[in-house]
Amino acid sequence: MTKARIVVTLKNGVLDPQGKAIQGALGHLGFEGVGEVRQGKVFDIELAGEDPAEAERRLADMCDKLLANTVIENYSITVE
Amino acid sequence: MTKARIVVTLKNGVLDPQGKAIQGALGHLGFEGVGEVRQGKVFDIELAGEDPAEAERRLADMCDKLLANTVIENYSITVE
């Protein structure tokens, strides 16, 4: 069993209204000096098999097909 | 300017229907051997100031007040 974490973030230059809303909310709560906030997604996935390179290849395939919209999002994969 | 990443994940034992749906979708796409999938959130935040310890303290405060629901979610903070 291999455990992995995938982090999907918006590409630079893609507007992030949710991040902007969080930035505004933090300001309203009294937090000062908050600059840009960008929100992304994280997936913790368990995979059968023990080969990290094979796991990473399959996870990249999952990102391309389902987990990330590669037009506007980047992903990074960390196999534990 | 300090950059930090906050990862918010569901606590163990908290049901994650979104993760279950992703697990099912990956199976339908033909990916075999996919075990548990848990989805979380990631926030990339820029903060004024250069002191990492102070930044971490403020970010934990933001998590407690806005970014995480600490009844059902854990958070981890990484200051770059």
PDB file of C-alpha atoms in Angstrom:
ATOM      1  CA  MET A   1       0.000   0.000   0.000  1.00  0.00           C
ATOM      2  CA  THR A   2       1.404   3.367  -1.035  1.00  0.00           C
ATOM      3  CA  LYS A   3       0.160   6.646   0.396  1.00  0.00           C
ATOM      4  CA  ALA A   4       0.409   9.829  -1.606  1.00  0.00           C
ATOM      5  CA  ARG A   5      -0.640  13.450  -1.402  1.00  0.00           C
ATOM      6  CA  ILE A   6      -1.653  15.436  -4.455  1.00  0.00           C
ATOM      7  CA  VAL A   7      -1.863  19.220  -4.230  1.00  0.00           C
ATOM      8  CA  VAL A   8      -3.801  21.002  -6.983  1.00  0.00           C
ATOM      9  CA  THR A   9      -3.365  24.765  -7.237  1.00  0.00           C
ATOM     10  CA  LEU A  10      -4.498  27.387  -9.706  1.00  0.00           C
ATOM     11  CA  LYS A  11      -1.871  28.469 -12.212  1.00  0.00           C
ATOM     12  CA  ASN A  12      -0.356  31.914 -11.841  1.00  0.00           C
ATOM     13  CA  GLY A  13      -2.480  34.489 -13.574  1.00  0.00           C
ATOM     14  CA  VAL A  14      -5.735  32.574 -13.142  1.00  0.00           C
ATOM     15  CA  LEU A  15      -8.188  34.603 -11.099  1.00  0.00           C
ATOM     16  CA  ASP A  16      -9.099  33.085  -7.729  1.00  0.00           C
ATOM     17  CA  PRO A  17     -12.296  34.727  -6.440  1.00  0.00           C
ATOM     18  CA  GLN A  18     -12.473  32.289  -3.528  1.00  0.00           C
ATOM     19  CA  GLY A  19      -8.968  33.288  -2.433  1.00  0.00           C
ATOM     20  CA  LYS A  20      -9.921  36.959  -2.769  1.00  0.00           C
ATOM     21  CA  ALA A  21     -12.976  36.375  -0.591  1.00  0.00           C
ATOM     22  CA  ILE A  22     -10.848  34.698   2.077  1.00  0.00           C
ATOM     23  CA  GLN A  23      -8.357  37.581   1.926  1.00  0.00           C
ATOM     24  CA  GLY A  24     -11.215  40.018   2.477  1.00  0.00           C
ATOM     25  CA  ALA A  25     -12.707  37.956   5.289  1.00  0.00           C
ATOM     26  CA  LEU A  26      -9.355  37.791   7.094  1.00  0.00           C
ATOM     27  CA  GLY A  27      -9.125  41.579   6.848  1.00  0.00           C
ATOM     28  CA  HIS A  28     -12.627  41.961   8.271  1.00  0.00           C
ATOM     29  CA  LEU A  29     -11.647  39.680  11.163  1.00  0.00           C
ATOM     30  CA  GLY A  30      -8.853  42.095  12.030  1.00  0.00           C
ATOM     31  CA  PHE A  31      -5.863  40.244  10.557  1.00  0.00           C
ATOM     32  CA  GLU A  32      -3.511  42.870   9.147  1.00  0.00           C
ATOM     33  CA  GLY A  33      -0.825  42.478   6.510  1.00  0.00           C
ATOM     34  CA  VAL A  34      -2.525  39.643   4.654  1.00  0.00           C
ATOM     35  CA  GLY A  35      -1.394  39.630   1.033  1.00  0.00           C
ATOM     36  CA  GLU A  36      -2.529  37.356  -1.737  1.00  0.00           C
ATOM     37  CA  VAL A  37      -4.493  34.248  -0.746  1.00  0.00           C
ATOM     38  CA  ARG A  38      -4.882  31.361  -3.207  1.00  0.00           C
ATOM     39  CA  GLN A  39      -6.994  28.343  -2.480  1.00  0.00           C
ATOM     40  CA  GLY A  40      -6.331  24.878  -3.829  1.00  0.00           C
ATOM     41  CA  LYS A  41      -7.266  21.277  -3.213  1.00  0.00           C
ATOM     42  CA  VAL A  42      -5.444  18.393  -1.626  1.00  0.00           C
ATOM     43  CA  PHE A  43      -6.101  14.693  -2.140  1.00  0.00           C
ATOM     44  CA  ASP A  44      -4.713  11.998   0.143  1.00  0.00           C
ATOM     45  CA  ILE A  45      -4.836   8.747  -1.768  1.00  0.00           C
ATOM     46  CA  GLU A  46      -3.999   5.157  -0.883  1.00  0.00           C
ATOM     47  CA  LEU A  47      -2.838   2.998  -3.754  1.00  0.00           C
ATOM     48  CA  ALA A  48      -2.156  -0.707  -4.010  1.00  0.00           C
ATOM     49  CA  GLY A  49       1.464  -1.555  -4.816  1.00  0.00           C
ATOM     50  CA  GLU A  50       4.797  -0.584  -3.332  1.00  0.00           C
ATOM     51  CA  ASP A  51       6.708   0.960  -6.256  1.00  0.00           C
ATOM     52  CA  PRO A  52       6.893   4.764  -5.745  1.00  0.00           C
ATOM     53  CA  ALA A  53       7.782   5.513  -9.389  1.00  0.00           C
ATOM     54  CA  GLU A  54       4.866   3.419 -10.657  1.00  0.00           C
ATOM     55  CA  ALA A  55       2.555   5.076  -8.114  1.00  0.00           C
ATOM     56  CA  GLU A  56       3.653   8.528  -9.231  1.00  0.00           C
ATOM     57  CA  ARG A  57       3.038   7.653 -12.864  1.00  0.00           C
ATOM     58  CA  ARG A  58      -0.483   6.415 -12.081  1.00  0.00           C
ATOM     59  CA  LEU A  59      -1.238   9.434  -9.903  1.00  0.00           C
ATOM     60  CA  ALA A  60      -0.130  11.819 -12.660  1.00  0.00           C
ATOM     61  CA  ASP A  61      -2.496   9.977 -14.983  1.00  0.00           C
ATOM     62  CA  MET A  62      -5.330  10.417 -12.435  1.00  0.00           C
ATOM     63  CA  CYS A  63      -4.572  14.130 -12.187  1.00  0.00           C
ATOM     64  CA  ASP A  64      -4.625  14.547 -15.965  1.00  0.00           C
ATOM     65  CA  LYS A  65      -7.888  12.643 -16.315  1.00  0.00           C
ATOM     66  CA  LEU A  66      -9.892  13.602 -13.233  1.00  0.00           C
ATOM     67  CA  LEU A  67      -8.314  15.423 -10.329  1.00  0.00           C
ATOM     68  CA  ALA A  68      -6.969  18.561 -11.983  1.00  0.00           C
ATOM     69  CA  ASN A  69      -8.067  20.807 -14.813  1.00  0.00           C
ATOM     70  CA  THR A  70      -4.658  21.210 -16.414  1.00  0.00           C
ATOM     71  CA  VAL A  71      -5.800  24.187 -18.472  1.00  0.00           C
ATOM     72  CA  ILE A  72      -5.935  26.314 -15.331  1.00  0.00           C
ATOM     73  CA  GLU A  73      -4.426  24.159 -12.579  1.00  0.00           C
ATOM     74  CA  ASN A  74      -1.038  22.743 -11.646  1.00  0.00           C
ATOM     75  CA  TYR A  75      -0.591  19.631  -9.566  1.00  0.00           C
ATOM     76  CA  SER A  76       2.203  18.249  -7.448  1.00  0.00           C
ATOM     77  CA  ILE A  77       2.489  14.665  -6.252  1.00  0.00           C
ATOM     78  CA  THR A  78       4.277  13.516  -3.113  1.00  0.00           C
ATOM     79  CA  VAL A  79       4.557   9.779  -2.568  1.00  0.00           C
ATOM     80  CA  GLU A  80       5.237   8.860   1.067  1.00  0.00           C
TER      81      GLU A  80
ATOM     82  CA  MET B   1       6.860  39.199   3.087  1.00  0.00           C
ATOM     83  CA  THR B   2       6.386  35.643   4.335  1.00  0.00           C
ATOM     84  CA  LYS B   3       4.790  32.918   2.233  1.00  0.00           C
ATOM     85  CA  ALA B   4       3.029  30.042   3.897  1.00  0.00           C
ATOM     86  CA  ARG B   5       0.974  27.025   2.985  1.00  0.00           C
ATOM     87  CA  ILE B   6      -1.882  25.773   5.144  1.00  0.00           C
ATOM     88  CA  VAL B   7      -3.303  22.308   4.546  1.00  0.00           C
ATOM     89  CA  VAL B   8      -6.705  21.561   6.062  1.00  0.00           C
ATOM     90  CA  THR B   9      -7.785  17.919   6.163  1.00  0.00           C
ATOM     91  CA  LEU B  10     -10.700  16.070   7.702  1.00  0.00           C
ATOM     92  CA  LYS B  11      -9.949  14.333  10.988  1.00  0.00           C
ATOM     93  CA  ASN B  12      -9.756  10.552  11.006  1.00  0.00           C
ATOM     94  CA  GLY B  13     -13.183   9.059  11.459  1.00  0.00           C
ATOM     95  CA  VAL B  14     -15.027  11.969   9.854  1.00  0.00           C
ATOM     96  CA  LEU B  15     -16.938  10.782   6.798  1.00  0.00           C
ATOM     97  CA  ASP B  16     -15.723  12.237   3.502  1.00  0.00           C
ATOM     98  CA  PRO B  17     -18.416  11.733   0.850  1.00  0.00           C
ATOM     99  CA  GLN B  18     -16.459  13.823  -1.652  1.00  0.00           C
ATOM    100  CA  GLY B  19     -13.435  11.564  -1.228  1.00  0.00           C
ATOM    101  CA  LYS B  20     -15.670   8.514  -1.639  1.00  0.00           C
ATOM    102  CA  ALA B  21     -17.095   9.963  -4.862  1.00  0.00           C
ATOM    103  CA  ILE B  22     -13.591  10.548  -6.217  1.00  0.00           C
ATOM    104  CA  GLN B  23     -12.598   7.011  -5.264  1.00  0.00           C
ATOM    105  CA  GLY B  24     -15.619   5.697  -7.173  1.00  0.00           C
ATOM    106  CA  ALA B  25     -14.931   7.917 -10.183  1.00  0.00           C
ATOM    107  CA  LEU B  26     -11.324   6.733 -10.372  1.00  0.00           C
ATOM    108  CA  GLY B  27     -12.577   3.146 -10.365  1.00  0.00           C
ATOM    109  CA  HIS B  28     -15.022   3.922 -13.163  1.00  0.00           C
ATOM    110  CA  LEU B  29     -12.175   5.454 -15.169  1.00  0.00           C
ATOM    111  CA  GLY B  30     -10.340   2.144 -14.963  1.00  0.00           C
ATOM    112  CA  PHE B  31      -7.817   2.912 -12.238  1.00  0.00           C
ATOM    113  CA  GLU B  32      -7.364  -0.223 -10.173  1.00  0.00           C
ATOM    114  CA  GLY B  33      -6.113  -0.608  -6.630  1.00  0.00           C
ATOM    115  CA  VAL B  34      -7.292   2.791  -5.436  1.00  0.00           C
ATOM    116  CA  GLY B  35      -7.877   2.691  -1.682  1.00  0.00           C
ATOM    117  CA  GLU B  36      -9.201   5.424   0.523  1.00  0.00           C
ATOM    118  CA  VAL B  37      -9.325   8.949  -0.943  1.00  0.00           C
ATOM    119  CA  ARG B  38      -9.669  11.969   1.367  1.00  0.00           C
ATOM    120  CA  GLN B  39     -10.057  15.490   0.045  1.00  0.00           C
ATOM    121  CA  GLY B  40      -8.842  18.573   1.836  1.00  0.00           C
ATOM    122  CA  LYS B  41      -8.099  22.222   1.186  1.00  0.00           C
ATOM    123  CA  VAL B  42      -4.889  24.129   0.741  1.00  0.00           C
ATOM    124  CA  PHE B  43      -4.350  27.850   1.237  1.00  0.00           C
ATOM    125  CA  ASP B  44      -1.262  29.685  -0.022  1.00  0.00           C
ATOM    126  CA  ILE B  45      -1.032  32.918   1.918  1.00  0.00           C
ATOM    127  CA  GLU B  46       1.314  35.893   1.757  1.00  0.00           C
ATOM    128  CA  LEU B  47       1.835  37.723   5.028  1.00  0.00           C
ATOM    129  CA  ALA B  48       3.615  40.965   5.851  1.00  0.00           C
ATOM    130  CA  GLY B  49       6.575  40.526   8.192  1.00  0.00           C
ATOM    131  CA  GLU B  50       9.647  38.316   8.162  1.00  0.00           C
ATOM    132  CA  ASP B  51       9.463  36.440  11.497  1.00  0.00           C
ATOM    133  CA  PRO B  52       8.485  32.805  10.794  1.00  0.00           C
ATOM    134  CA  ALA B  53       7.407  32.089  14.393  1.00  0.00           C
ATOM    135  CA  GLU B  54       5.188  35.173  14.475  1.00  0.00           C
ATOM    136  CA  ALA B  55       3.756  34.248  11.059  1.00  0.00           C
ATOM    137  CA  GLU B  56       2.982  30.735  12.256  1.00  0.00           C
ATOM    138  CA  ARG B  57       1.241  32.072  15.349  1.00  0.00           C
ATOM    139  CA  ARG B  58      -0.927  34.401  13.244  1.00  0.00           C
ATOM    140  CA  LEU B  59      -1.705  31.668  10.716  1.00  0.00           C
ATOM    141  CA  ALA B  60      -2.799  29.279  13.479  1.00  0.00           C
ATOM    142  CA  ASP B  61      -5.097  32.022  14.731  1.00  0.00           C
ATOM    143  CA  MET B  62      -6.540  32.417  11.189  1.00  0.00           C
ATOM    144  CA  CYS B  63      -7.114  28.660  10.998  1.00  0.00           C
ATOM    145  CA  ASP B  64      -8.908  28.600  14.343  1.00  0.00           C
ATOM    146  CA  LYS B  65     -11.106  31.564  13.438  1.00  0.00           C
ATOM    147  CA  LEU B  66     -11.814  31.131   9.725  1.00  0.00           C
ATOM    148  CA  LEU B  67      -9.912  28.623   7.638  1.00  0.00           C
ATOM    149  CA  ALA B  68     -10.599  25.368   9.441  1.00  0.00           C
ATOM    150  CA  ASN B  69     -13.507  23.888  11.345  1.00  0.00           C
ATOM    151  CA  THR B  70     -11.477  22.439  14.196  1.00  0.00           C
ATOM    152  CA  VAL B  71     -14.356  20.252  15.330  1.00  0.00           C
ATOM    153  CA  ILE B  72     -13.906  18.043  12.268  1.00  0.00           C
ATOM    154  CA  GLU B  73     -10.714  19.298  10.596  1.00  0.00           C
ATOM    155  CA  ASN B  74      -6.986  19.331  11.306  1.00  0.00           C
ATOM    156  CA  TYR B  75      -4.638  21.905   9.864  1.00  0.00           C
ATOM    157  CA  SER B  76      -0.914  22.029   9.244  1.00  0.00           C
ATOM    158  CA  ILE B  77       1.095  25.166   8.593  1.00  0.00           C
ATOM    159  CA  THR B  78       4.319  25.355   6.595  1.00  0.00           C
ATOM    160  CA  VAL B  79       6.099  28.697   6.519  1.00  0.00           C
ATOM    161  CA  GLU B  80       8.549  29.007   3.609  1.00  0.00           C
TER     162      GLU B  80
END
